[in-house]
Short mmCIF file of C-alpha atoms in Angstrom, two decimals:
data_model
loop_
_atom_site.label_atom_id
_atom_site.label_comp_id
_atom_site.label_asym_id
_atom_site.label_seq_id
_atom_site.Cartn_x
_atom_site.Cartn_y
_atom_site.Cartn_z
CA MET A 1 0.08 -0.07 -0.02
CA VAL A 2 1.31 3.41 -1.08
CA ASN A 3 -0.29 6.46 0.59
CA THR A 4 0.05 10.02 -0.94
CA ASN A 5 -1.87 13.33 -0.46
CA PHE A 6 -2.09 13.87 -4.31
CA LEU A 7 -2.12 11.12 -7.05
CA VAL A 8 -1.72 12.32 -10.56
CA ILE A 9 -2.21 9.98 -13.52
CA GLY A 10 -0.34 11.24 -16.68
CA SER A 11 2.71 13.29 -17.36
CA GLY A 12 1.85 15.75 -19.98
CA VAL A 13 1.58 19.44 -19.59
CA ALA A 14 -1.76 19.24 -17.64
CA GLY A 15 -0.57 16.70 -14.99
CA LEU A 16 2.94 18.13 -14.58
CA THR A 17 1.75 21.72 -14.26
CA TYR A 18 -0.78 20.72 -11.41
CA ALA A 19 1.96 18.55 -9.61
CA VAL A 20 4.55 21.40 -9.60
CA LYS A 21 2.27 23.79 -8.07
CA VAL A 22 0.88 21.55 -5.41
CA ALA A 23 4.15 20.34 -4.49
CA GLN A 24 5.62 23.78 -4.37
CA ARG A 25 2.70 24.92 -2.14
CA PHE A 26 2.64 22.06 0.12
CA PRO A 27 6.22 20.98 0.74
CA ASN A 28 5.05 18.64 3.69
CA LYS A 29 2.75 16.81 1.52
CA THR A 30 3.61 14.21 -1.13
CA VAL A 31 2.63 13.89 -4.88
CA VAL A 32 2.89 10.76 -7.00
CA ILE A 33 2.83 10.81 -10.65
CA VAL A 34 1.94 7.62 -12.40
CA THR A 35 2.83 7.36 -16.23
CA LYS A 36 2.71 4.31 -18.31
CA ALA A 37 5.66 4.83 -20.53
CA ASP A 38 8.74 7.06 -20.17
CA GLU A 39 8.02 10.23 -18.15
CA GLN A 40 8.63 12.37 -21.14
CA GLU A 41 6.02 10.46 -23.32
CA SER A 42 2.67 12.08 -23.56
CA ASN A 43 0.63 13.97 -26.19
CA THR A 44 2.19 17.18 -24.98
CA LYS A 45 5.54 16.14 -26.48
CA TYR A 46 4.23 15.91 -29.95
CA ALA A 47 2.38 19.19 -29.87
CA GLN A 48 3.86 21.24 -32.78
CA GLY A 49 1.76 24.53 -33.03
CA GLY A 50 1.94 26.33 -29.65
CA VAL A 51 -0.20 28.24 -27.13
CA ALA A 52 -2.87 30.54 -28.32
CA VAL A 53 -2.91 33.40 -26.13
CA VAL A 54 -3.76 37.32 -26.48
CA LEU A 55 -0.62 39.42 -26.36
CA ASP A 56 -0.65 41.79 -28.97
CA VAL A 57 -3.39 44.16 -27.45
CA LYS A 58 -3.01 46.89 -30.41
CA GLU A 59 -4.09 44.26 -33.04
CA ASP A 60 -5.67 41.51 -30.96
CA SER A 61 -8.18 41.28 -27.95
CA PHE A 62 -9.70 38.87 -25.64
CA GLU A 63 -13.10 39.57 -27.45
CA LYS A 64 -11.44 38.49 -30.82
CA HIS A 65 -9.90 35.18 -29.39
CA ILE A 66 -13.21 34.37 -27.67
CA GLN A 67 -15.32 35.02 -30.91
CA ASP A 68 -12.71 32.61 -32.90
CA THR A 69 -13.34 29.95 -30.10
CA LEU A 70 -16.93 30.11 -30.21
CA VAL A 71 -16.89 30.06 -34.00
CA ALA A 72 -14.89 26.89 -34.07
CA GLY A 73 -17.02 25.48 -31.35
CA ASP A 74 -20.10 25.81 -33.55
CA GLY A 75 -22.46 27.01 -30.90
CA LEU A 76 -21.76 24.29 -28.23
CA CYS A 77 -19.03 26.16 -26.25
CA ASP A 78 -19.61 27.19 -22.59
CA GLU A 79 -19.27 30.92 -22.99
CA ALA A 80 -18.27 31.62 -19.36
CA VAL A 81 -15.64 29.00 -19.68
CA VAL A 82 -14.47 30.41 -22.98
CA GLU A 83 -13.91 33.84 -21.41
CA MET A 84 -12.20 32.57 -18.16
CA VAL A 85 -9.66 30.35 -20.05
CA ILE A 86 -8.81 32.98 -22.57
CA LYS A 87 -8.58 35.81 -19.92
CA GLU A 88 -6.32 33.73 -17.63
CA GLY A 89 -3.93 32.79 -20.60
CA PRO A 90 -1.31 35.53 -20.54
CA LYS A 91 -0.87 34.83 -16.58
CA ARG A 92 -0.23 31.12 -17.26
CA LEU A 93 1.93 31.77 -20.15
CA LYS A 94 4.22 34.16 -17.98
CA GLU A 95 4.61 31.39 -15.21
CA LEU A 96 5.95 29.03 -17.96
CA MET A 97 8.41 31.68 -19.04
CA LEU A 98 9.32 32.18 -15.50
CA TRP A 99 10.09 28.35 -15.20
CA GLY A 100 12.28 28.74 -18.08
CA ALA A 101 10.22 28.08 -21.23
CA ASN A 102 11.81 29.52 -24.38
CA PHE A 103 9.63 30.86 -27.14
CA ASP A 104 10.33 32.05 -30.51
CA LEU A 105 11.27 35.68 -30.83
CA ASN A 106 10.93 38.07 -33.98
CA ASP A 107 13.41 40.53 -35.23
CA SER A 108 12.39 43.19 -32.81
CA GLY A 109 12.75 40.89 -29.99
CA THR A 110 9.14 40.23 -29.09
CA LEU A 111 7.42 36.95 -29.10
CA ASP A 112 6.80 35.66 -32.57
CA LEU A 113 3.16 35.17 -32.87
CA GLY A 114 1.90 32.60 -35.41
CA ILE A 115 -1.67 32.21 -37.15
CA GLU A 116 -3.29 28.75 -37.35
CA GLY A 117 -6.67 27.68 -38.88
CA GLY A 118 -9.67 29.23 -37.17
CA HIS A 119 -7.83 32.09 -35.75
CA SER A 120 -8.51 35.56 -37.25
CA ILE A 121 -5.16 36.98 -36.15
CA ASN A 122 -1.50 36.08 -35.08
CA ARG A 123 -1.58 34.83 -31.71
CA VAL A 124 -0.04 31.36 -31.23
CA VAL A 125 3.10 31.64 -29.06
CA HIS A 126 5.58 28.59 -30.15
CA HIS A 127 8.99 27.07 -29.94
CA LYS A 128 10.04 26.15 -33.42
CA ASP A 129 7.72 23.45 -34.48
CA ILE A 130 8.29 21.48 -31.10
CA THR A 131 6.32 23.73 -28.47
CA GLY A 132 5.03 20.63 -26.61
CA PHE A 133 8.57 19.02 -26.40
CA GLU A 134 9.78 22.38 -24.91
CA LEU A 135 6.94 22.60 -22.27
CA GLU A 136 7.66 19.07 -21.11
CA ARG A 137 11.24 19.65 -20.84
CA VAL A 138 10.67 22.70 -18.58
CA LEU A 139 7.97 21.06 -16.35
CA LEU A 140 9.95 17.86 -15.75
CA GLN A 141 12.93 20.05 -14.77
CA GLN A 142 10.75 21.68 -12.10
CA VAL A 143 9.29 18.53 -11.08
CA HIS A 144 12.75 17.11 -10.40
CA LYS A 145 13.67 20.05 -8.22
CA LEU A 146 10.91 18.97 -5.76
CA SER A 147 11.76 16.28 -3.13
CA ASN A 148 8.17 15.61 -2.28
CA VAL A 149 7.17 14.44 -6.02
CA THR A 150 7.66 10.81 -6.93
CA VAL A 151 7.52 9.99 -10.56
CA LEU A 152 6.67 6.37 -11.35
CA PRO A 153 7.39 5.68 -15.10
CA TYR A 154 6.27 2.50 -16.71
CA HIS A 155 3.39 2.18 -14.31
CA PHE A 156 -0.01 1.64 -15.77
CA ALA A 157 -3.17 2.75 -13.93
CA LEU A 158 -5.74 -0.18 -13.89
CA ASP A 159 -8.71 1.27 -12.16
CA LEU A 160 -9.91 4.01 -9.80
CA ILE A 161 -10.57 2.88 -6.32
CA THR A 162 -14.33 3.79 -5.32
CA GLU A 163 -17.02 2.19 -3.07
CA HIS A 164 -17.27 -0.52 -5.44
CA HIS A 165 -13.95 -1.78 -4.33
CA LEU A 166 -14.36 -1.17 -0.70
CA ASP A 167 -17.43 -3.52 -0.29
CA ILE A 168 -19.73 -0.46 0.55
CA PRO A 169 -23.29 -0.48 -0.67
CA GLU A 170 -23.70 1.63 -3.56
CA SER A 171 -24.90 5.28 -2.92
CA LYS A 172 -25.56 8.02 -5.14
CA ASN A 173 -22.40 9.85 -3.83
CA ILE A 174 -19.30 8.08 -5.29
CA SER A 175 -15.92 8.88 -4.05
CA CYS A 176 -12.19 8.28 -5.35
CA TYR A 177 -9.90 6.78 -2.99
CA GLY A 178 -6.87 6.51 -5.23
CA ALA A 179 -6.13 3.85 -7.89
CA TYR A 180 -4.76 0.33 -8.62
CA VAL A 181 -1.42 0.52 -10.64
CA LEU A 182 0.42 -2.20 -12.47
CA ASP A 183 4.30 -2.05 -12.28
CA GLN A 184 5.06 -2.79 -15.82
CA ASN A 185 8.77 -4.04 -15.14
CA THR A 186 7.79 -6.42 -12.29
CA GLY A 187 4.13 -7.33 -13.05
CA ASP A 188 3.21 -6.25 -9.44
CA ILE A 189 -0.08 -4.28 -8.73
CA MET A 190 0.16 -1.42 -6.30
CA THR A 191 -2.63 0.04 -4.19
CA ILE A 192 -2.15 3.77 -4.13
CA LYS A 193 -4.41 5.41 -1.62
CA ALA A 194 -4.81 9.10 -2.16
CA ASP A 195 -6.71 12.08 -0.69
CA ARG A 196 -7.07 13.76 -4.34
CA THR A 197 -6.77 11.98 -7.74
CA LEU A 198 -6.26 13.96 -10.84
CA LEU A 199 -6.81 12.09 -14.20
CA ALA A 200 -4.42 13.97 -16.67
CA SER A 201 -4.28 10.92 -19.11
CA GLY A 202 -4.59 12.49 -22.66
CA GLY A 203 -6.43 11.33 -25.39
CA ILE A 204 -7.79 8.50 -27.58
CA GLY A 205 -6.04 8.63 -30.90
CA ARG A 206 -4.92 5.07 -31.13
CA LEU A 207 -8.48 3.71 -31.10
CA TYR A 208 -8.37 4.76 -34.78
CA GLY A 209 -4.98 3.42 -35.68
CA HIS A 210 -4.10 6.33 -37.92
CA THR A 211 -3.46 9.03 -35.54
CA THR A 212 -1.08 11.86 -34.59
CA ASN A 213 -1.03 10.71 -31.12
CA PRO A 214 1.66 8.51 -29.59
CA THR A 215 0.59 4.84 -29.13
CA ILE A 216 -0.10 5.67 -25.41
CA ALA A 217 -3.16 7.65 -26.15
CA THR A 218 -5.73 4.74 -25.46
CA GLY A 219 -8.41 6.68 -23.43
CA ASP A 220 -7.19 5.19 -20.17
CA GLY A 221 -8.57 7.98 -17.97
CA ILE A 222 -11.80 8.33 -19.55
CA ALA A 223 -12.43 4.53 -19.43
CA MET A 224 -11.47 4.44 -15.86
CA ALA A 225 -13.75 7.51 -15.10
CA TYR A 226 -16.52 5.80 -16.85
CA ARG A 227 -16.33 2.48 -14.97
CA ALA A 228 -16.39 4.68 -11.77
CA LYS A 229 -19.82 6.10 -13.06
CA ALA A 230 -18.25 9.53 -13.76
CA GLU A 231 -20.39 11.68 -16.09
CA ILE A 232 -18.65 11.53 -19.75
CA LYS A 233 -20.06 13.90 -22.51
CA ASP A 234 -19.50 14.93 -26.10
CA MET A 235 -17.45 11.84 -27.05
CA GLU A 236 -18.79 12.05 -30.53
CA PHE A 237 -16.45 14.99 -31.22
CA VAL A 238 -13.39 13.38 -32.33
CA GLN A 239 -11.22 15.92 -34.18
CA PHE A 240 -9.26 14.66 -36.84
CA HIS A 241 -6.22 16.66 -38.16
CA PRO A 242 -6.32 17.48 -41.82
CA THR A 243 -2.51 17.05 -42.58
CA ALA A 244 -0.81 14.01 -41.21
CA LEU A 245 2.13 13.03 -43.42
CA TYR A 246 1.07 10.19 -45.61
CA ASP A 247 3.69 7.34 -45.17
CA LYS A 248 1.94 3.98 -45.27
CA LYS A 249 3.42 3.15 -41.81
CA ASP A 250 1.47 1.81 -38.53
CA GLY A 251 1.39 3.73 -35.49
CA ARG A 252 1.82 7.43 -34.92
CA SER A 253 1.60 9.49 -38.25
CA PHE A 254 3.84 12.63 -38.25
CA LEU A 255 1.89 15.75 -38.10
CA ILE A 256 2.18 18.51 -40.48
CA SER A 257 1.18 21.66 -38.13
CA GLU A 258 -1.66 23.99 -39.07
CA ALA A 259 0.81 26.69 -38.80
CA VAL A 260 2.26 25.66 -42.19
CA ARG A 261 -0.85 26.38 -43.78
CA GLY A 262 -0.77 29.65 -41.70
CA LEU A 263 2.56 30.41 -43.42
CA GLY A 264 0.78 29.96 -46.83
CA ALA A 265 0.87 26.47 -47.88
CA VAL A 266 -2.15 25.46 -50.01
CA LEU A 267 -3.78 22.00 -50.60
CA ARG A 268 -3.95 20.26 -53.96
CA SER A 269 -5.31 17.26 -55.65
CA LYS A 270 -2.89 15.11 -57.57
CA ASN A 271 -3.83 16.95 -60.72
CA GLY A 272 -2.79 20.32 -59.01
CA HIS A 273 -6.15 21.73 -58.35
CA ARG A 274 -6.38 23.85 -55.28
CA PHE A 275 -9.62 22.57 -53.83
CA MET A 276 -10.17 24.19 -50.58
CA PRO A 277 -11.80 27.59 -52.03
CA ASP A 278 -14.53 25.30 -53.65
CA TYR A 279 -15.50 24.52 -50.08
CA ASP A 280 -14.97 27.46 -47.71
CA LYS A 281 -14.07 31.19 -48.29
CA ARG A 282 -11.38 30.85 -45.79
CA ALA A 283 -9.86 28.10 -47.85
CA GLU A 284 -6.83 26.54 -46.03
CA LEU A 285 -7.43 28.51 -43.16
CA ALA A 286 -10.93 27.21 -42.30
CA SER A 287 -11.43 25.29 -39.16
CA ARG A 288 -9.84 21.80 -39.12
CA ASP A 289 -13.36 20.18 -39.33
CA ILE A 290 -13.98 21.69 -42.51
CA VAL A 291 -10.62 21.19 -44.09
CA SER A 292 -10.86 17.32 -42.97
CA GLN A 293 -14.20 16.80 -44.37
CA SER A 294 -13.19 18.48 -47.60
CA ILE A 295 -10.11 16.35 -47.95
CA GLU A 296 -12.13 13.21 -47.21
CA ASN A 297 -14.56 14.32 -49.74
CA GLU A 298 -11.84 14.76 -52.42
CA LEU A 299 -10.39 11.30 -51.75
CA LYS A 300 -13.69 9.75 -52.10
CA LYS A 301 -14.37 11.36 -55.54
CA THR A 302 -11.00 10.47 -56.76
CA GLY A 303 -10.23 7.28 -54.94
CA ASP A 304 -6.65 8.62 -54.32
CA PRO A 305 -4.89 7.69 -50.89
CA HIS A 306 -3.99 11.27 -50.06
CA VAL A 307 -3.96 14.78 -51.42
CA PHE A 308 -0.76 17.22 -51.34
CA LEU A 309 0.32 20.09 -49.19
CA ASP A 310 2.32 22.49 -51.65
CA CYS A 311 4.74 24.73 -49.83
CA THR A 312 7.00 25.20 -52.85
CA HIS A 313 6.05 28.75 -53.19
CA LEU A 314 6.98 29.62 -49.84
CA ASP A 315 10.46 31.13 -48.58
CA ILE A 316 12.46 28.02 -47.91
CA ASP A 317 14.62 29.91 -45.25
CA VAL A 318 11.43 31.09 -43.54
CA PHE A 319 10.11 27.78 -43.70
CA LYS A 320 13.32 25.95 -42.19
CA ASN A 321 13.46 28.64 -39.43
CA HIS A 322 9.71 27.99 -38.41
CA PHE A 323 9.52 24.31 -39.05
CA PRO A 324 12.99 22.48 -38.64
CA ASN A 325 11.52 19.37 -37.43
CA ILE A 326 8.79 19.20 -40.18
CA TYR A 327 11.53 20.11 -42.79
CA GLN A 328 13.72 17.32 -41.59
CA GLU A 329 11.15 14.58 -41.23
CA CYS A 330 10.20 15.34 -44.83
CA LEU A 331 13.62 15.01 -46.15
CA THR A 332 13.73 11.59 -44.00
CA ASN A 333 10.93 10.69 -46.21
CA HIS A 334 12.56 11.80 -49.52
CA ILE A 335 10.38 14.91 -49.70
CA ASP A 336 12.21 18.25 -50.54
CA VAL A 337 9.50 20.77 -49.60
CA GLU A 338 11.30 23.49 -51.67
CA LYS A 339 10.49 21.35 -54.79
CA ASP A 340 8.03 18.58 -53.84
CA TRP A 341 4.48 18.57 -52.49
CA ILE A 342 4.01 16.82 -49.16
CA PRO A 343 1.40 13.92 -49.37
CA VAL A 344 -1.03 14.23 -46.43
CA VAL A 345 -4.22 12.74 -45.17
CA PRO A 346 -6.50 13.48 -42.14
CA ALA A 347 -5.63 11.36 -39.08
CA SER A 348 -7.25 11.12 -35.58
CA HIS A 349 -5.70 14.05 -33.36
CA TYR A 350 -8.07 15.36 -30.42
CA LEU A 351 -11.00 14.61 -28.46
CA CYS A 352 -13.19 17.68 -27.68
CA GLY A 353 -15.35 15.66 -25.07
CA GLY A 354 -14.53 13.51 -22.08
CA ILE A 355 -14.83 13.41 -18.61
CA VAL A 356 -17.24 16.29 -17.56
CA VAL A 357 -15.62 18.79 -15.01
CA ASP A 358 -16.59 22.26 -13.61
CA LYS A 359 -14.36 25.35 -13.67
CA ASN A 360 -12.37 23.92 -10.84
CA GLY A 361 -11.72 20.56 -12.70
CA LYS A 362 -14.05 18.59 -10.34
CA THR A 363 -15.89 15.63 -11.74
CA SER A 364 -19.04 13.99 -10.82
CA VAL A 365 -17.01 11.70 -8.42
CA THR A 366 -15.88 13.08 -5.20
CA ASN A 367 -12.26 13.76 -4.83
CA LEU A 368 -11.54 13.12 -8.47
CA PHE A 369 -10.42 15.82 -10.68
CA ALA A 370 -9.64 15.85 -14.46
CA CYS A 371 -7.54 18.06 -16.68
CA GLY A 372 -6.39 18.26 -20.25
CA GLU A 373 -7.65 16.23 -23.19
CA CYS A 374 -9.26 13.67 -21.05
CA SER A 375 -11.56 16.25 -19.61
CA ARG A 376 -14.74 17.98 -21.18
CA THR A 377 -14.44 21.50 -19.75
CA GLY A 378 -16.93 23.25 -22.33
CA LEU A 379 -14.04 25.30 -23.97
CA HIS A 380 -13.92 23.28 -27.04
CA GLY A 381 -17.68 22.85 -27.86
CA ALA A 382 -17.93 20.91 -31.14
CA ASN A 383 -14.55 21.66 -32.45
CA ARG A 384 -11.36 22.71 -30.75
CA LEU A 385 -9.76 25.91 -32.09
CA ALA A 386 -6.09 25.20 -32.92
CA SER A 387 -3.53 25.74 -30.13
CA ASN A 388 -6.23 26.18 -27.41
CA SER A 389 -5.42 22.73 -25.92
CA LEU A 390 -2.29 23.60 -24.30
CA LEU A 391 -3.92 26.86 -23.04
CA GLU A 392 -6.65 24.99 -21.63
CA ALA A 393 -4.49 22.55 -19.83
CA LEU A 394 -2.55 25.24 -18.33
CA VAL A 395 -5.50 27.25 -17.04
CA TYR A 396 -7.35 24.25 -15.48
CA ALA A 397 -4.28 22.78 -13.89
CA HIS A 398 -3.97 25.97 -12.04
CA ASN A 399 -7.70 26.07 -11.12
CA ILE A 400 -7.47 22.78 -9.66
CA PHE A 401 -4.58 23.58 -7.67
CA GLU A 402 -6.13 26.81 -6.41
CA TYR A 403 -9.46 25.02 -5.58
CA GLN A 404 -7.66 22.16 -3.63
CA ALA A 405 -5.43 24.78 -1.79
CA ALA A 406 -8.42 26.48 -0.66
CA HIS A 407 -10.50 23.39 0.05
CA PRO A 408 -8.31 20.89 1.97
CA VAL A 409 -9.64 17.53 2.78
CA GLU A 410 -9.02 15.15 5.42
CA PRO A 411 -6.86 12.08 4.83
CA VAL A 412 -8.73 8.82 3.74
CA HIS A 413 -9.10 6.49 6.53
CA ALA A 414 -11.06 3.64 4.70
CA PHE A 415 -9.62 0.21 4.34
CA ILE A 416 -8.71 -0.46 0.89
CA PRO A 417 -8.34 -4.08 -0.14
CA GLU A 418 -5.30 -5.26 -2.45
CA TRP A 419 -5.95 -6.00 -6.14
CA ASP A 420 -7.71 -9.47 -6.44
CA ASP A 421 -6.58 -11.71 -9.24
CA ALA A 422 -7.71 -14.95 -7.76
CA GLY A 423 -8.70 -17.45 -10.61
CA THR A 424 -6.74 -15.70 -13.05
CA ARG A 425 -3.82 -17.29 -15.07
CA THR A 426 -0.86 -16.00 -16.89
CA SER A 427 -0.80 -16.17 -20.50
CA LYS A 428 1.79 -15.18 -23.19
CA GLU A 429 -0.96 -15.72 -25.77
CA TYR A 430 -1.46 -12.21 -27.44
CA VAL A 431 -2.89 -13.12 -30.66
CA GLN A 432 -6.41 -12.59 -29.48
CA ILE A 433 -5.50 -9.01 -27.95
CA HIS A 434 -3.71 -8.11 -31.15
CA HIS A 435 -6.56 -9.37 -33.50
CA ASN A 436 -9.30 -7.54 -31.61
CA LEU A 437 -7.26 -4.36 -31.50
CA THR A 438 -6.85 -4.57 -35.39
CA GLN A 439 -10.52 -5.10 -35.64
CA LEU A 440 -11.55 -2.37 -33.38
CA GLN A 441 -9.30 0.16 -35.21
CA ALA A 442 -10.53 -0.84 -38.67
CA LEU A 443 -13.98 -0.64 -37.16
CA MET A 444 -13.59 3.00 -35.97
CA ARG A 445 -12.09 4.20 -39.13
CA ASP A 446 -14.50 2.59 -41.49
CA TYR A 447 -17.87 3.11 -39.31
CA VAL A 448 -17.13 5.97 -37.22
CA GLY A 449 -14.72 8.21 -38.98
CA ILE A 450 -14.80 11.68 -40.24
CA VAL A 451 -18.07 11.52 -42.09
CA ARG A 452 -20.74 9.04 -40.26
CA SER A 453 -24.16 7.66 -40.87
CA ASP A 454 -26.84 6.16 -38.81
CA ASN A 455 -26.66 2.85 -40.77
CA ARG A 456 -22.88 2.55 -40.11
CA LEU A 457 -23.15 3.59 -36.50
CA ARG A 458 -25.85 0.84 -35.73
CA LYS A 459 -23.52 -1.72 -37.66
CA ALA A 460 -20.64 -0.59 -35.46
CA VAL A 461 -22.65 -1.28 -32.43
CA ARG A 462 -23.14 -5.06 -33.44
CA HIS A 463 -19.48 -5.32 -34.28
CA LEU A 464 -18.25 -3.96 -31.13
CA ASP A 465 -20.46 -6.18 -28.99
CA LEU A 466 -18.61 -9.15 -30.29
CA ILE A 467 -15.31 -7.38 -29.49
CA TYR A 468 -16.34 -6.51 -26.02
CA ASN A 469 -17.55 -10.08 -25.15
CA GLU A 470 -14.27 -11.44 -26.31
CA VAL A 471 -12.34 -9.02 -24.40
CA GLU A 472 -14.12 -9.21 -21.31
CA GLU A 473 -13.72 -13.01 -21.24
CA LEU A 474 -10.05 -12.40 -21.74
CA TYR A 475 -10.00 -9.99 -18.77
CA LYS A 476 -11.75 -12.35 -16.20
CA ASP A 477 -9.32 -15.13 -17.32
CA MET A 478 -5.97 -13.56 -17.79
CA LYS A 479 -3.76 -11.83 -15.30
CA VAL A 480 -3.81 -8.12 -16.19
CA ASN A 481 -1.09 -6.86 -18.69
CA THR A 482 -0.91 -3.39 -20.29
CA ALA A 483 -1.91 -4.47 -24.01
CA LEU A 484 -5.12 -6.40 -22.62
CA CYS A 485 -6.10 -3.30 -20.33
CA GLU A 486 -5.48 -0.73 -23.12
CA LEU A 487 -7.84 -2.75 -25.36
CA ARG A 488 -10.46 -2.98 -22.80
CA ASN A 489 -10.07 0.70 -22.35
CA MET A 490 -10.51 1.42 -25.94
CA VAL A 491 -13.55 -0.72 -26.17
CA ASN A 492 -14.97 1.24 -23.42
CA VAL A 493 -14.19 4.50 -25.27
CA ALA A 494 -15.50 3.35 -28.57
CA HIS A 495 -18.76 2.44 -26.97
CA LEU A 496 -18.98 5.94 -25.63
CA ILE A 497 -18.30 7.47 -29.13
CA ILE A 498 -20.55 5.29 -30.95
CA SER A 499 -23.67 5.56 -28.50
CA GLN A 500 -23.02 9.43 -28.20
CA SER A 501 -22.90 9.69 -31.99
CA LEU A 502 -26.43 7.99 -32.37
CA GLU A 503 -27.61 10.36 -29.79
CA ARG A 504 -26.62 13.42 -31.80
CA ARG A 505 -29.18 14.52 -34.26
CA LEU A 506 -27.91 17.87 -35.28
CA ASN A 507 -24.49 18.20 -37.23
CA LYS A 508 -21.96 20.48 -35.17
CA GLY A 509 -18.43 21.20 -35.75
CA GLY A 510 -16.37 18.03 -36.02
CA TYR A 511 -19.48 15.83 -36.06
CA TYR A 512 -20.92 15.12 -39.47
CA ASN A 513 -23.63 12.50 -39.97
CA VAL A 514 -25.27 12.35 -43.42
CA ASP A 515 -28.46 11.41 -42.01
CA ASN A 516 -28.59 14.51 -40.11
CA VAL A 517 -28.39 16.80 -43.15
CA PRO A 518 -31.61 18.40 -44.13
CA ALA A 519 -33.05 17.13 -47.57
CA ALA A 520 -32.64 20.64 -49.18
CA GLU A 521 -28.82 20.35 -48.54
CA LYS A 522 -28.20 16.66 -49.69
CA ASP A 523 -26.74 17.81 -52.88
CA SER A 524 -23.96 19.80 -51.17
CA VAL A 525 -20.31 19.18 -52.04
CA ILE A 526 -19.58 17.10 -48.83
CA ASN A 527 -22.59 14.90 -49.63
CA ASP A 528 -22.10 14.31 -53.29
CA TRP A 529 -20.34 10.75 -52.67
CA ILE A 530 -22.65 9.44 -50.18
#
């Protein structure tokens, strides 16, 4: 049994920012950070764009950023949350810089502000094209200065501990008492008892196979919260990034940042036609749901596996300076952006829904908080505005810290049993896990992708039931391992996405169902291939 005051599940910008703040504020209390891979591996690490924040008060304003966010969210944002996050942004950015984060400067020595799809003005603070990597570096540096913080890499959170595990009769008031955690190096299962637990476990990208996320993005926090009976909402709003590098490889797809289109790159079909103006007057700077749907439509019309991003007309020195990582990755794939078009295709990128939280990051389960991509704050609505995600994580990590500092709780005294795996067996037979994972990913891509239909969603329910039953049998029979538990979590998340997709009867933002389109619009360009 491990006892701690604060348990953090996840080591991205959300979890680390929170951990640094509570550890600094309460030097006599302990913080345990659980992360299932290396401490640096998270969605944060791969965030290229930056942090959207209002700094140029002559050209920009809070009102403009708020309006851009509301437009992207397509009427489903919580306006009070949008206002709160955007107005807090400059303070949270300043903290990062005081901790040592480096951001690009322009020739006049001020922060170089980029522009991305959906923004009406330059406001994205960035570090080359590896902003997330820089934030991860700074935050881990801060964490390692704090003696009351313990980081447990290669530890996988299996389940949240609630009354269900304590043999307490079910009540309407469910509380979280910590988590059961698998040490992946030894196979031992730890019981971590905590006064407060924060889920900062990231997204769900691997569920679709083709994703810009790392392979660890399997929706673990959302699935654990769902099993703990926390409220989950807006799971139908899966955001697909329009421009992932097409390379025919399995696993994480390399992201070609929206900022490349912000610099002036254009999308073309293989015959050279620049097609985005056919779909939206903002062309390549339309919000990413529009760009993704447009590319999907072009691919369905032509049968091509990808479209192209044309950067050949851009100043190559400016491109190399802004996007050195992208430039090098393209070269590695035998693409010279000065001469060659970049083959791109949409890929699963970000989940706008998740665990419902209030402005203080509180979930519907007592003493359980959530932050970052696994949470549903109301900021993003139906579609996240580019580079608002790091901003959201910074603001909510701070809010959770402030709330907990002002509302201390008494230590948990309940007796918590150890993990019970009696009757299970150790098995090295992974073929069933791999087979079901492959089937699940294909199901989500083919039936629950960028453009959906009621028919495909209903079929997805039937297919998912078969996978669910087989996975549950495995879970009851086998001693737990990471691959099996990740698959089980992804099945839970798939159920939430499919069921909440069927419930949505009005297309909004990133959610597009052809059966929700009014008859008068059935001949629109997005629908002409359905």
